[in-house]
Structure formats: structure tokens, C-alpha cells
Amino acid sequence: MRIDVMAFRFFIYILLLNITTCLAQVKDSIADHQKETVDTVLVKNLMIKDSIVDGSAHTVKVIEAEIDSLSVKNLQDLEIAAKYDDKWYKELYSNALFDSVYKSVTELDYQPVAYPELPTDTLKARLKALDAKTPFNVAYNPSLESVIKSYLKNRRELLQRLITLSAFYFPMFETELDKHDIPLEIKYLAIVESALKPRAKSRVGATGLWQFMFSTGRMYGLDVSSYVDERCDPIMSTEAAAKYLSKLYEIFGDWDLALAAYNSGPGNVTKAIRRSGGYQNYWNIRHNLPRETAGYLPAFLANMYIFEYAEEHGFVKSKPEFAYFETDTVKVKQMITLDQVSEVTGTPIEQLQFLNPSYKLDIIPFIKEEDYVLRLPVQVMGDFVNNEEKIYAFAKAEFDKREKPLPQFFKANDRIRYKVKSGDYLGKISRQYGVRVSDIKQWNGLRSNNLKIGQRLTIYPRKPYVAPQTVQATSSKPVKSKPITGEIVTYTVKSGDTLWGISQKFPGVSVQNIKEWNGISGNDLKPGMKLKIAKG
């Protein structure tokens, strides 16, 4: 009887050991499954039989997915923030901020403003503290109080948006200003000048974050050509602004007058000094300055105060989607478009436009004597540099196609007329019709990303377009996508895959082929998605 009990215990021990081993194998199999699709785990490099279709055997060759060398590291925090992208891009490409700030400067009336949340005594104390630590004359006066309270009462939403944008630009501004021994508070000047819009353009042609006129920009090394406007480059224009302001301070010996001269020119400031009888204090000569310049310094000082005391007034200082130091540049070795870079790296076109605002047509030219660079997020830079040869080959092939006459190149597409609506921007419209931003700009002769509500755009959609029933279609029958023929394989999308990266795995297959065969309009892919591909 004792021998039977021992045998039973031994049997139970072996059984438990086997169960533990099986569970471990199942766990390993699940982990492997996260890295490979079910097809590749079960039948890697094998031929499987599928007898489901028509009751007869069909042979399907499963191609193992390879990790794309151009994969983008998709971080979870970006995925969580994705739902805010549309609002963020709209913010970056809207001109409403610039128009609103310009209007506020030119229409200041300095009338008393009732704003009990900021008692005059509190404002005086804060301005005194600010005056003690800056080289600007921030002494209290009723006109400045009027501007500050007017902004806080009537422009809170505008100010919050500017504070959010400033988190991206201000660290870069401070670095450049410090290099030239310029007061760091000058960063607030870009608020008044451009509302932090790198492609802002005034009614008289001043352009960029620091609003350089063509001649002044050229004087300080900012090149302007058909492809490039370096007045829109954040770093180059900030360096030029620092040099120009240094020269103006050298002339006037007073930062208030230097800012006035920056806005209206040194000649207007010296004329105002003469007309005032020799006064050299900004507030004493203000009435003799051009209207816009008369409101310039009060607007600058008001913004300085509000930004310095933002939290005390209930504004939120948030972290930007990415900081300027989280980007890097690479010198281009061949002409390439931002659309092409977006396609091969998976970086949204709006993000590339935001980081590269000096390229007027979203095309980076290659000129031996010039150092034109592409700015990318740091997590994408390695992939781009490691695959430059393949990327430039892809870009060249794209340009070769575009050399064909426009009607011949687009004859397979229906032409539509699109009416711009509130909230539209080029990246949004391009995704809607499966085309590139540079295409829309080329078709419509656009030299910037600025759009006006009600504006009509000519679009040649890449995918069939069906007009709403309430609108009579102006084109012929919708174009059918190119049918998929030949030996068809199934490709399972993995994390980090891009359309361009997948097309490189199959000779003779283009990104557009994959889009047409699988009904894809944009460039977005999701892990696990099944793509039909015809082998050439």
C-alpha cells in the first residue's frame, strides 16, 4: 500500500511539471505572436493549402514582414495626443493670431478699462519689480495700465494661445539673444511683430517672426529666392534681428527708442525727437511717431508684463508637443520635397512645414554654394541619414514623373473645384483627396500655406471623387483604380512600417500602387492591417 502512495505522488509531481512547462510554452508563444503575425509563426517560409475558396486547393505564398529600416518610433504619448493634432495644426497655420495682434497694436485708444481683478496698486508694485530687473522703462503710467487691462479683459483666449506657442520658440530665442548680449526680454518683441507665425506677412511686405522687409533682411544676410525665404527661418531671422537691434541700440543708447526704430525705421524716430523739441524719452515723443509705432512699445511692455505674471492671472504654461532642441538638421544632397520626406519617414506634413517654414513651395532646393538643410524630429533623423541613398533615389523618380506635361500627368484624374471652409488648411485638404500639399500649391499657383475662407482651389484627386448629390458634378465619370493582377501576396503591416518602406520590399511596386490596390487615401497604416500586393 505504501508503494502505491509513493507512485501516486510521483505521478502527480510529473503531471504538475508537465502543466508548468506547457504554460511556459504558451506564454512564450503569446510573446512571439506579438512580434510576428499568426501566418508567419505557423507557416514561415512554407507553402500552405487553403481549400476554402470554391472547395478547391489554392496555394498562397506568405511573405515574412521585415522590419522597415525607415520605421518611426511611435511613442504612446504621441498616440494619446493624436486627437489634438488637428487643433494644433490649425493653430500653427492659422493667420488669425497675426491679424488680431496687428489690429490690437494699431487700434489702441488708451481709454480707462474697468478690470477689478487687477487693482492699480498691485499693478504698480509688479511693474516696479519688473522695471528693476529689465533695461526697459517699465514705469507705471495710465496708458500702459489701459493696454494691460484691455488685453486681460478682452484678449484672454488670444493670450493663452500665444503663451502655448511661446513654449516652443522662446528657448531658441533666448539662446540666440544671449549670444549677442541682447536683453532676453526682446523675445516678447516677436509676439508684437508676428504673433509667433514664422510665415507671417504684413500688408507692406514685412515677413517672418521678426518682420524683416526685403532690403533689411538682405542687409543682414537673409536670402530670398523663388524657393527660399530665410526671413521665415526661426534661427537665421532671430540672429539677424539680434544684430539689427544691437546696431540700433548702439545708435540711440536706449532700448525703448531702439524698439521704436526697429518698427518704423531710425529716420522716423529722429524726426519725432526733433518735432518734440529734443525729448529722448519714448513716452514724450510717442505722439510724433507713426500711429502703429505709437502703440508698439505699450503693446510690447503689456505683453512682457502678462507673460511674466501669466500664472498670477490664471494662464496655463503648457509643454509643447516637442521642443526646438528635440529637432536636428541635415544638409540636403539633392532636391527633395517635404511631401516626399513625409512619405518615407511617416512624419506628418504639417509638422515638417512647421519645422521648415523658410521653404516657400515646400521644396528644398540643392545648390552647391548654399547650405540648405532639412529639420526633422530627432527620433526620425537616424532613419533618414541611414537611408539617404534610397530616399534620394525615390525623390528623383518622383521628380522624373513630374517632368511630364501637367495635362498628361493628371489626365486620369477628375478635376474638382474646392471651396475653402473655416478650419481648413492645406494638409487637411491634401489628405481628404489623397494628394500632396505641393501638388495643391502647384495647381493653384500658391506661394505660401495661407488660405482664405471662400477661396476656390483646383484639385485633381488621386482617389475617385463623388460629388454630393446636392451639387452637380463638373467632371466626367469617376476614374477607376488600377486593378490588381498577377501573383497576389498578403502583407501584414507591422509597427513602424511606412507605405514607402513596404514598396521597397517589392520590385516594381510603387506607393501609389499599394494605395490603389487597398483603397488607401492617406499615408496612415495600423499594425495588423492586411495589404494586397501584386508581385511584378
XYZ file of C-alpha atoms in Angstrom, residues 13-517:
505
model
C 4.577 15.615 -9.482
C 5.233 14.669 -13.125
C 1.766 15.897 -14.123
C 2.261 19.280 -12.423
C 5.700 19.614 -14.008
C 4.232 18.999 -17.469
C 1.451 21.532 -16.879
C 4.001 24.171 -15.776
C 6.116 23.506 -18.862
C 3.087 23.801 -21.147
C 2.046 27.089 -19.548
C 5.552 28.488 -20.074
C 5.474 27.433 -23.722
C 2.056 29.070 -24.186
C 3.396 32.267 -22.600
C 6.410 32.264 -24.946
C 4.137 31.606 -27.912
C 1.959 34.610 -26.983
C 5.057 36.808 -26.724
C 6.235 35.610 -30.113
C 2.784 36.285 -31.518
C 3.127 39.954 -30.607
C 6.242 40.141 -32.775
C 5.035 38.075 -35.727
C 1.691 37.510 -37.361
C -0.111 34.198 -36.991
C 0.675 33.388 -40.600
C 4.430 33.823 -40.215
C 4.579 31.925 -36.884
C 2.810 28.875 -38.282
C 3.970 28.712 -41.866
C 7.134 30.796 -42.125
C 8.781 30.122 -45.471
C 6.307 27.258 -46.123
C 3.559 26.720 -48.638
C 0.109 26.317 -47.049
C -3.085 24.936 -48.552
C -6.340 26.898 -48.476
C -9.246 24.697 -49.564
C -11.941 27.180 -48.507
C -12.288 29.010 -51.830
C -14.636 27.175 -54.275
C -13.868 23.921 -52.479
C -10.560 23.595 -54.351
C -6.982 23.908 -53.142
C -5.207 27.200 -53.673
C -1.572 27.833 -52.916
C -0.688 31.078 -51.142
C 2.890 32.074 -50.532
C 3.235 34.017 -47.284
C 5.946 36.665 -47.323
C 7.544 37.346 -43.991
C 7.377 41.007 -42.976
C 10.749 42.615 -42.394
C 11.394 45.491 -40.025
C 11.392 48.661 -42.128
C 14.718 50.472 -41.968
C 12.767 53.744 -42.089
C 10.488 52.863 -39.181
C 9.382 55.711 -36.934
C 9.400 55.230 -33.165
C 5.737 55.757 -32.367
C 5.635 56.720 -28.706
C 2.498 56.223 -26.656
C 2.309 59.846 -25.568
C 2.054 60.923 -29.236
C -0.715 58.405 -29.813
C -2.637 59.752 -26.822
C -2.163 63.303 -28.112
C -3.184 62.407 -31.675
C -6.763 63.619 -31.181
C -5.409 67.104 -30.520
C -3.271 67.148 -33.680
C -5.913 68.714 -35.874
C -6.395 71.626 -33.455
C -2.611 72.003 -33.089
C -2.014 72.118 -36.841
C -4.893 74.538 -37.294
C -3.243 76.736 -34.673
C 0.119 76.638 -36.437
C -1.238 77.530 -39.870
C -3.959 79.987 -38.933
C -3.270 83.667 -39.608
C -5.923 84.744 -37.111
C -3.341 85.325 -34.377
C -1.189 87.604 -36.520
C -4.146 89.603 -37.843
C -5.550 90.015 -34.324
C -2.262 91.189 -32.783
C -1.619 93.652 -35.636
C -5.100 95.098 -35.207
C -4.671 95.435 -31.447
C -1.449 97.447 -31.855
C -2.806 99.871 -34.448
C -6.136 100.481 -32.672
C -5.027 101.212 -29.095
C -7.072 104.077 -27.630
C -5.698 104.177 -24.035
C -9.147 104.733 -22.514
C -9.565 103.618 -18.851
C -10.631 99.954 -18.590
C -12.604 98.519 -15.666
C -10.821 95.357 -14.561
C -11.234 94.867 -10.779
C -9.229 91.608 -10.862
C -6.075 93.748 -11.169
C -6.051 96.677 -8.683
C -3.915 99.621 -9.725
C -1.744 99.335 -6.600
C -0.955 95.693 -7.398
C -0.084 96.598 -10.993
C 2.195 99.443 -9.831
C 4.081 97.102 -7.480
C 4.569 94.457 -10.154
C 5.692 96.976 -12.793
C 8.183 98.404 -10.296
C 9.622 94.911 -9.700
C 9.754 94.321 -13.469
C 11.398 97.686 -14.089
C 14.137 96.860 -11.589
C 15.255 93.742 -13.457
C 14.972 94.851 -17.110
C 16.755 97.547 -19.172
C 13.380 98.794 -20.420
C 11.386 101.664 -18.936
C 8.518 99.745 -17.361
C 7.445 102.538 -15.024
C 3.709 102.798 -14.372
C 1.623 105.230 -16.405
C -2.144 105.290 -17.085
C -1.695 104.475 -20.787
C 0.211 101.280 -20.025
C -2.369 100.315 -17.397
C -5.107 100.768 -20.005
C -3.371 98.467 -22.508
C -2.623 95.756 -19.936
C -6.175 95.692 -18.566
C -7.669 95.818 -22.067
C -5.627 92.758 -23.085
C -6.502 90.828 -19.927
C -10.191 91.644 -20.239
C -10.756 91.283 -23.982
C -7.986 89.046 -25.338
C -7.587 86.185 -22.866
C -8.053 83.416 -25.446
C -5.527 85.032 -27.796
C -3.007 85.424 -24.969
C -3.360 81.798 -23.872
C -2.685 80.606 -27.420
C 0.388 82.821 -27.630
C 1.670 81.552 -24.281
C 1.303 77.977 -25.536
C 3.195 78.726 -28.777
C 5.916 80.598 -26.886
C 6.956 77.410 -25.085
C 8.341 76.179 -28.417
C 10.053 79.367 -29.616
C 11.260 81.206 -26.507
C 14.110 78.823 -25.515
C 15.549 79.164 -29.034
C 15.094 82.962 -28.991
C 16.872 83.241 -25.641
C 19.835 81.206 -26.900
C 20.357 83.481 -29.923
C 19.764 86.712 -27.987
C 22.234 85.664 -25.309
C 24.912 85.026 -27.965
C 24.682 88.689 -28.995
C 24.362 90.089 -25.448
C 20.804 91.260 -26.129
C 18.269 91.527 -23.248
C 16.293 88.278 -23.157
C 13.064 90.268 -22.806
C 13.414 91.102 -26.513
C 11.775 87.692 -27.115
C 8.428 89.409 -26.394
C 9.011 91.574 -29.452
C 8.205 88.591 -31.692
C 4.751 88.465 -30.058
C 4.009 92.022 -31.191
C 5.714 91.643 -34.571
C 4.323 88.341 -35.839
C 2.265 86.575 -33.136
C 4.946 83.848 -33.409
C 3.997 82.991 -37.004
C 7.188 82.197 -38.978
C 5.432 82.850 -42.310
C 3.540 85.960 -41.201
C 3.462 88.709 -43.827
C 2.329 92.288 -43.218
C 0.397 94.493 -45.643
C 3.664 96.232 -46.625
C 5.639 93.019 -47.178
C 7.491 92.592 -43.869
C 7.899 88.830 -43.391
C 8.697 86.246 -40.736
C 8.829 86.022 -36.956
C 10.756 89.300 -36.780
C 9.029 91.028 -39.731
C 12.004 91.911 -41.916
C 11.485 93.959 -45.049
C 13.230 92.576 -48.141
C 16.068 95.124 -48.174
C 16.754 94.990 -44.422
C 16.712 91.190 -44.492
C 19.263 91.097 -47.318
C 21.419 93.615 -45.409
C 21.613 91.162 -42.502
C 22.238 88.046 -44.585
C 18.697 86.723 -45.094
C 18.383 85.349 -48.630
C 15.118 85.475 -50.565
C 14.579 83.492 -53.781
C 11.814 81.672 -55.632
C 12.262 78.641 -53.377
C 13.571 80.050 -50.103
C 12.755 82.958 -47.800
C 15.245 82.931 -44.930
C 13.253 85.669 -43.186
C 10.939 82.794 -42.219
C 13.748 80.661 -40.767
C 13.425 80.947 -36.949
C 17.137 80.708 -36.111
C 18.527 82.753 -39.004
C 15.950 85.509 -38.606
C 16.459 85.666 -34.824
C 20.207 86.043 -35.346
C 19.584 88.819 -37.890
C 17.140 90.559 -35.516
C 19.717 90.439 -32.728
C 22.365 92.032 -34.974
C 19.967 94.728 -36.170
C 18.781 95.581 -32.640
C 22.400 95.736 -31.428
C 23.129 98.301 -34.128
C 20.037 100.363 -33.235
C 20.932 100.349 -29.534
C 24.438 101.451 -30.474
C 22.883 104.419 -32.302
C 20.263 105.535 -29.741
C 21.698 104.211 -26.459
C 18.164 103.425 -25.247
C 16.244 100.177 -25.695
C 12.827 101.873 -25.901
C 13.998 104.028 -28.799
C 15.801 101.067 -30.388
C 12.488 99.148 -30.446
C 10.683 102.135 -31.947
C 13.378 102.388 -34.635
C 13.093 98.637 -35.294
C 9.411 99.088 -36.074
C 9.351 102.340 -38.042
C 12.980 102.931 -39.019
C 15.633 105.150 -37.375
C 14.580 108.124 -39.522
C 11.081 108.295 -38.058
C 12.466 108.194 -34.510
C 14.927 111.052 -35.120
C 12.151 113.098 -36.754
C 9.936 112.503 -33.690
C 12.781 113.656 -31.422
C 13.177 116.866 -33.465
C 9.422 117.580 -33.513
C 9.131 117.078 -29.760
C 11.796 119.704 -29.110
C 14.612 117.332 -28.267
C 12.963 114.864 -25.884
C 14.515 111.384 -25.926
C 12.026 109.506 -23.759
C 9.679 107.288 -25.763
C 6.581 108.455 -23.893
C 7.420 112.080 -24.630
C 7.908 111.592 -28.382
C 5.151 108.985 -28.875
C 2.613 111.476 -30.267
C 5.075 112.333 -33.051
C 5.618 108.729 -34.148
C 3.565 106.867 -36.808
C 0.312 105.502 -35.347
C 1.471 101.886 -35.479
C 4.760 102.692 -33.724
C 2.958 104.805 -31.118
C 1.200 101.651 -29.916
C 4.239 99.439 -30.428
C 6.113 99.881 -27.153
C 2.955 99.869 -24.957
C 1.955 96.576 -26.628
C 5.470 95.189 -26.076
C 5.506 96.174 -22.390
C 1.958 94.913 -21.850
C 2.851 91.526 -23.302
C 6.032 91.433 -21.199
C 4.012 92.058 -18.041
C 1.326 89.490 -18.885
C 3.841 86.771 -19.820
C 5.930 87.433 -16.698
C 2.835 87.269 -14.465
C 0.874 84.754 -16.543
C 0.182 82.287 -13.732
C -0.971 85.062 -11.393
C -3.629 85.898 -13.990
C -4.777 82.294 -14.441
C -2.943 81.421 -17.684
C -1.540 77.925 -18.133
C 2.059 77.393 -19.220
C 1.951 74.048 -21.040
C 4.739 71.990 -22.583
C 4.773 71.987 -26.408
C 4.351 68.778 -28.432
C 8.121 68.835 -28.885
C 10.802 71.389 -28.057
C 13.189 73.004 -30.537
C 16.152 71.176 -29.007
C 14.375 67.897 -29.812
C 14.961 68.553 -33.516
C 18.074 68.373 -35.683
C 19.135 69.342 -39.207
C 20.743 67.514 -42.124
C 22.153 69.206 -45.233
C 20.290 68.075 -48.347
C 22.272 66.362 -51.099
C 19.577 66.595 -53.750
C 16.340 68.456 -54.346
C 13.563 66.932 -52.257
C 10.042 67.939 -51.218
C 8.550 67.924 -47.747
C 5.806 65.649 -49.104
C 8.412 63.073 -50.080
C 10.097 63.312 -46.680
C 6.702 62.849 -45.046
C 6.027 59.768 -47.167
C 9.297 57.982 -46.374
C 9.525 58.887 -42.673
C 5.874 58.846 -41.659
C 6.205 62.393 -40.231
C 3.025 64.484 -40.722
C 3.444 67.073 -43.476
C 2.211 69.832 -41.137
C 4.993 69.029 -38.682
C 7.600 69.239 -41.446
C 6.184 72.560 -42.658
C 6.256 73.900 -39.118
C 9.914 72.886 -38.701
C 10.943 74.107 -42.182
C 8.985 77.344 -42.755
C 11.585 79.021 -44.992
C 10.840 76.783 -47.999
C 8.113 78.698 -49.802
C 6.940 75.864 -52.083
C 7.671 73.028 -49.611
C 10.595 72.130 -51.874
C 14.172 72.099 -50.557
C 16.449 73.003 -53.476
C 20.021 71.753 -53.877
C 22.592 74.425 -54.782
C 26.285 73.693 -54.289
C 27.090 77.156 -52.941
C 24.255 77.075 -50.384
C 23.765 75.034 -47.218
C 20.064 74.257 -47.353
C 19.064 71.934 -44.532
C 16.105 69.796 -43.575
C 14.986 69.997 -39.939
C 13.488 66.790 -38.501
C 12.412 65.465 -35.102
C 15.418 63.705 -33.536
C 13.667 60.316 -33.470
C 13.368 60.410 -37.269
C 16.825 61.786 -38.060
C 18.695 58.468 -37.712
C 16.356 56.672 -40.096
C 16.709 59.435 -42.679
C 20.515 59.614 -42.542
C 20.938 55.831 -42.650
C 18.806 55.573 -45.797
C 19.705 58.739 -47.704
C 20.670 56.940 -50.918
C 17.328 55.132 -51.162
C 15.369 58.243 -50.197
C 17.029 60.455 -52.814
C 16.515 57.740 -55.454
C 12.824 57.763 -54.577
C 12.717 61.576 -54.776
C 14.454 61.577 -58.175
C 11.979 59.054 -59.566
C 9.132 61.271 -58.359
C 10.619 64.369 -59.998
C 11.163 62.437 -63.251
C 7.433 61.694 -63.339
C 6.581 65.339 -62.776
C 8.582 66.427 -65.782
C 5.700 65.256 -67.978
C 3.213 67.947 -69.063
C 0.572 68.651 -66.444
C -2.481 67.528 -68.522
C -0.809 64.222 -69.468
C 0.356 63.522 -65.926
C -3.084 64.138 -64.409
C -5.370 63.131 -67.279
C -6.523 60.022 -65.395
C -7.990 62.142 -62.591
C -11.190 64.135 -62.294
C -10.755 67.851 -61.689
C -12.821 69.395 -58.923
C -13.172 72.897 -57.551
C -12.885 73.014 -53.755
C -14.207 75.910 -51.676
C -12.118 76.610 -48.557
C -14.065 76.413 -45.297
C -13.340 77.676 -41.804
C -10.736 75.417 -40.172
C -9.268 74.202 -43.470
C -5.524 74.075 -44.091
C -3.544 72.545 -46.937
C -2.512 69.388 -45.072
C -6.122 68.613 -44.178
C -7.343 69.135 -47.762
C -4.456 67.093 -49.213
C -5.338 64.104 -47.023
C -9.006 64.390 -47.933
C -8.238 63.884 -51.631
C -5.121 61.721 -51.355
C -2.816 64.310 -52.949
C 0.241 66.227 -51.828
C 0.378 69.707 -50.402
C 2.967 70.697 -53.019
C 0.579 69.477 -55.749
C -2.217 71.742 -54.496
C 0.191 74.677 -54.355
C 1.439 73.947 -57.876
C -2.047 73.563 -59.357
C -3.206 76.840 -57.825
C -0.034 78.941 -58.017
C 0.188 79.248 -54.215
C 3.475 80.538 -52.795
C 2.531 80.068 -49.138
C 0.251 77.922 -46.982
C -2.173 80.767 -46.306
C -5.795 80.147 -47.304
C -8.850 82.392 -47.170
C -12.366 81.243 -46.361
C -14.321 81.044 -49.618
C -11.193 80.678 -51.752
C -11.545 78.240 -54.692
C -8.910 75.567 -55.247
C -8.420 73.307 -58.258
C -7.776 69.704 -57.150
C -7.017 66.548 -59.130
C -7.931 63.831 -56.603
C -5.848 60.654 -56.511
C -8.859 58.639 -55.466
C -12.279 58.575 -57.191
C -14.354 61.513 -56.068
C -18.159 61.512 -55.949
C -19.681 64.952 -55.649
C -22.501 65.440 -53.094
C -25.959 64.862 -54.561
C -26.892 68.489 -53.978
C -24.027 69.655 -56.204
C -23.858 68.936 -59.917
C -20.570 67.253 -60.808
C -18.434 69.264 -63.216
C -16.276 66.377 -64.382
C -16.688 63.190 -66.310
C -17.148 59.688 -64.917
C -15.127 58.797 -61.785
C -11.823 57.142 -62.568
C -11.485 53.522 -61.594
C -8.451 52.421 -59.635
C -5.900 50.285 -61.420
C -6.992 46.636 -60.961
C -4.638 44.298 -59.137
C -3.369 41.482 -61.367
C -0.658 38.833 -61.387
C 0.626 36.876 -58.411
C -1.001 38.395 -55.314
C 0.516 38.181 -51.855
C -0.705 39.351 -48.482
C 1.493 41.656 -46.430
C 0.746 42.212 -42.752
C 1.651 45.701 -41.536
C 3.985 45.891 -38.555
C 4.611 48.721 -36.119
C 6.832 51.342 -37.782
C 6.001 50.331 -41.375
C 5.506 53.082 -43.951
C 3.997 52.780 -47.423
C 7.300 53.723 -48.990
C 9.191 51.189 -46.877
C 6.770 48.427 -47.874
C 7.002 49.358 -51.570
C 10.782 48.899 -51.387
C 10.321 45.235 -50.473
C 8.562 44.503 -53.777
C 10.403 45.420 -57.027
C 8.259 47.426 -59.429
C 5.641 48.302 -56.813
C 5.055 51.986 -56.018
C 3.386 53.685 -53.083
C 0.511 54.691 -55.351
C 0.047 51.031 -56.430
C -0.362 49.950 -52.810
C -2.815 52.770 -52.163
C -4.963 51.934 -55.197
C -4.958 48.172 -54.602
